[in-house]
Amino acid sequence: GLAVTVTFSYLREFMLKPVENLLDELEEWCRNRETFLEIAANDWGLLELLRERKDRKEVLCRVWGLC
């Protein structure tokens, strides 16, 4: 099936909320289309943002061993 992969350049603090909102929209879009959303975290700020979101915790555990 179809998968969506997103990645971002480094995130400055003022960008965290807009990126979080974008991730919410992408997640909903993918869920409605039964599509897997993969987020390639290449920045500690994004990784921390994802880690705080409980709905992505299983994926982070599997890929990053953060649990």
PDB file of N, CA and C in Angstrom, residues 34-57:
ATOM      1  N   GLU A  34      -6.226   5.144   5.193  1.00  0.00           N
ATOM      2  CA  GLU A  34      -5.589   3.891   5.607  1.00  0.00           C
ATOM      3  C   GLU A  34      -4.174   3.787   5.041  1.00  0.00           C
ATOM      4  N   THR A  35      -3.432   4.863   5.223  1.00  0.00           N
ATOM      5  CA  THR A  35      -2.072   4.986   4.717  1.00  0.00           C
ATOM      6  C   THR A  35      -1.119   5.140   5.883  1.00  0.00           C
ATOM      7  N   PHE A  36       0.037   4.513   5.797  1.00  0.00           N
ATOM      8  CA  PHE A  36       1.038   4.578   6.855  1.00  0.00           C
ATOM      9  C   PHE A  36       1.802   5.897   6.771  1.00  0.00           C
ATOM     10  N   LEU A  37       1.968   6.563   7.909  1.00  0.00           N
ATOM     11  CA  LEU A  37       2.744   7.804   7.987  1.00  0.00           C
ATOM     12  C   LEU A  37       4.062   7.507   8.674  1.00  0.00           C
ATOM     13  N   GLU A  38       5.150   7.766   7.979  1.00  0.00           N
ATOM     14  CA  GLU A  38       6.497   7.595   8.520  1.00  0.00           C
ATOM     15  C   GLU A  38       7.115   8.974   8.667  1.00  0.00           C
ATOM     16  N   ILE A  39       7.693   9.238   9.828  1.00  0.00           N
ATOM     17  CA  ILE A  39       8.336  10.525  10.078  1.00  0.00           C
ATOM     18  C   ILE A  39       9.815  10.267  10.315  1.00  0.00           C
ATOM     19  N   ALA A  40      10.643  10.795   9.437  1.00  0.00           N
ATOM     20  CA  ALA A  40      12.089  10.642   9.575  1.00  0.00           C
ATOM     21  C   ALA A  40      12.596  11.800  10.436  1.00  0.00           C
ATOM     22  N   ALA A  41      12.895  11.500  11.683  1.00  0.00           N
ATOM     23  CA  ALA A  41      13.333  12.533  12.632  1.00  0.00           C
ATOM     24  C   ALA A  41      14.853  12.685  12.545  1.00  0.00           C
ATOM     25  N   ASN A  42      15.298  13.830  12.064  1.00  0.00           N
ATOM     26  CA  ASN A  42      16.722  14.086  11.943  1.00  0.00           C
ATOM     27  C   ASN A  42      17.145  15.280  12.802  1.00  0.00           C
ATOM     28  N   ASP A  43      16.331  15.578  13.808  1.00  0.00           N
ATOM     29  CA  ASP A  43      16.575  16.741  14.647  1.00  0.00           C
ATOM     30  C   ASP A  43      16.091  16.399  16.054  1.00  0.00           C
ATOM     31  N   TRP A  44      16.859  16.776  17.069  1.00  0.00           N
ATOM     32  CA  TRP A  44      16.481  16.453  18.449  1.00  0.00           C
ATOM     33  C   TRP A  44      15.170  17.113  18.847  1.00  0.00           C
ATOM     34  N   GLY A  45      14.901  18.311  18.333  1.00  0.00           N
ATOM     35  CA  GLY A  45      13.644  18.994  18.652  1.00  0.00           C
ATOM     36  C   GLY A  45      12.445  18.226  18.131  1.00  0.00           C
ATOM     37  N   LEU A  46      12.521  17.738  16.900  1.00  0.00           N
ATOM     38  CA  LEU A  46      11.435  16.948  16.337  1.00  0.00           C
ATOM     39  C   LEU A  46      11.304  15.625  17.068  1.00  0.00           C
ATOM     40  N   LEU A  47      12.411  15.020  17.390  1.00  0.00           N
ATOM     41  CA  LEU A  47      12.367  13.756  18.115  1.00  0.00           C
ATOM     42  C   LEU A  47      11.691  13.925  19.473  1.00  0.00           C
ATOM     43  N   GLU A  48      12.001  14.993  20.173  1.00  0.00           N
ATOM     44  CA  GLU A  48      11.362  15.260  21.464  1.00  0.00           C
ATOM     45  C   GLU A  48       9.866  15.533  21.288  1.00  0.00           C
ATOM     46  N   LEU A  49       9.512  16.282  20.255  1.00  0.00           N
ATOM     47  CA  LEU A  49       8.098  16.551  19.976  1.00  0.00           C
ATOM     48  C   LEU A  49       7.354  15.241  19.742  1.00  0.00           C
ATOM     49  N   LEU A  50       7.933  14.329  18.973  1.00  0.00           N
ATOM     50  CA  LEU A  50       7.299  13.039  18.708  1.00  0.00           C
ATOM     51  C   LEU A  50       7.241  12.182  19.959  1.00  0.00           C
ATOM     52  N   ARG A  51       8.280  12.248  20.737  1.00  0.00           N
ATOM     53  CA  ARG A  51       8.339  11.445  21.959  1.00  0.00           C
ATOM     54  C   ARG A  51       7.238  11.831  22.950  1.00  0.00           C
ATOM     55  N   GLU A  52       6.894  13.109  22.976  1.00  0.00           N
ATOM     56  CA  GLU A  52       5.854  13.601  23.877  1.00  0.00           C
ATOM     57  C   GLU A  52       4.460  13.186  23.437  1.00  0.00           C
ATOM     58  N   ARG A  53       4.312  12.807  22.192  1.00  0.00           N
ATOM     59  CA  ARG A  53       2.993  12.430  21.660  1.00  0.00           C
ATOM     60  C   ARG A  53       2.774  10.949  21.875  1.00  0.00           C
ATOM     61  N   LYS A  54       1.880  10.619  22.735  1.00  0.00           N
ATOM     62  CA  LYS A  54       1.647   9.226  23.104  1.00  0.00           C
ATOM     63  C   LYS A  54       1.169   8.376  21.942  1.00  0.00           C
ATOM     64  N   ASP A  55       0.477   8.978  20.971  1.00  0.00           N
ATOM     65  CA  ASP A  55      -0.054   8.201  19.853  1.00  0.00           C
ATOM     66  C   ASP A  55       1.034   7.665  18.940  1.00  0.00           C
ATOM     67  N   ARG A  56       2.242   8.193  19.026  1.00  0.00           N
ATOM     68  CA  ARG A  56       3.341   7.714  18.194  1.00  0.00           C
ATOM     69  C   ARG A  56       4.363   6.912  18.993  1.00  0.00           C
ATOM     70  N   LYS A  57       4.093   6.677  20.245  1.00  0.00           N
ATOM     71  CA  LYS A  57       5.070   6.049  21.129  1.00  0.00           C
ATOM     72  C   LYS A  57       5.474   4.652  20.653  1.00  0.00           C
TER      73      LYS A  57
END
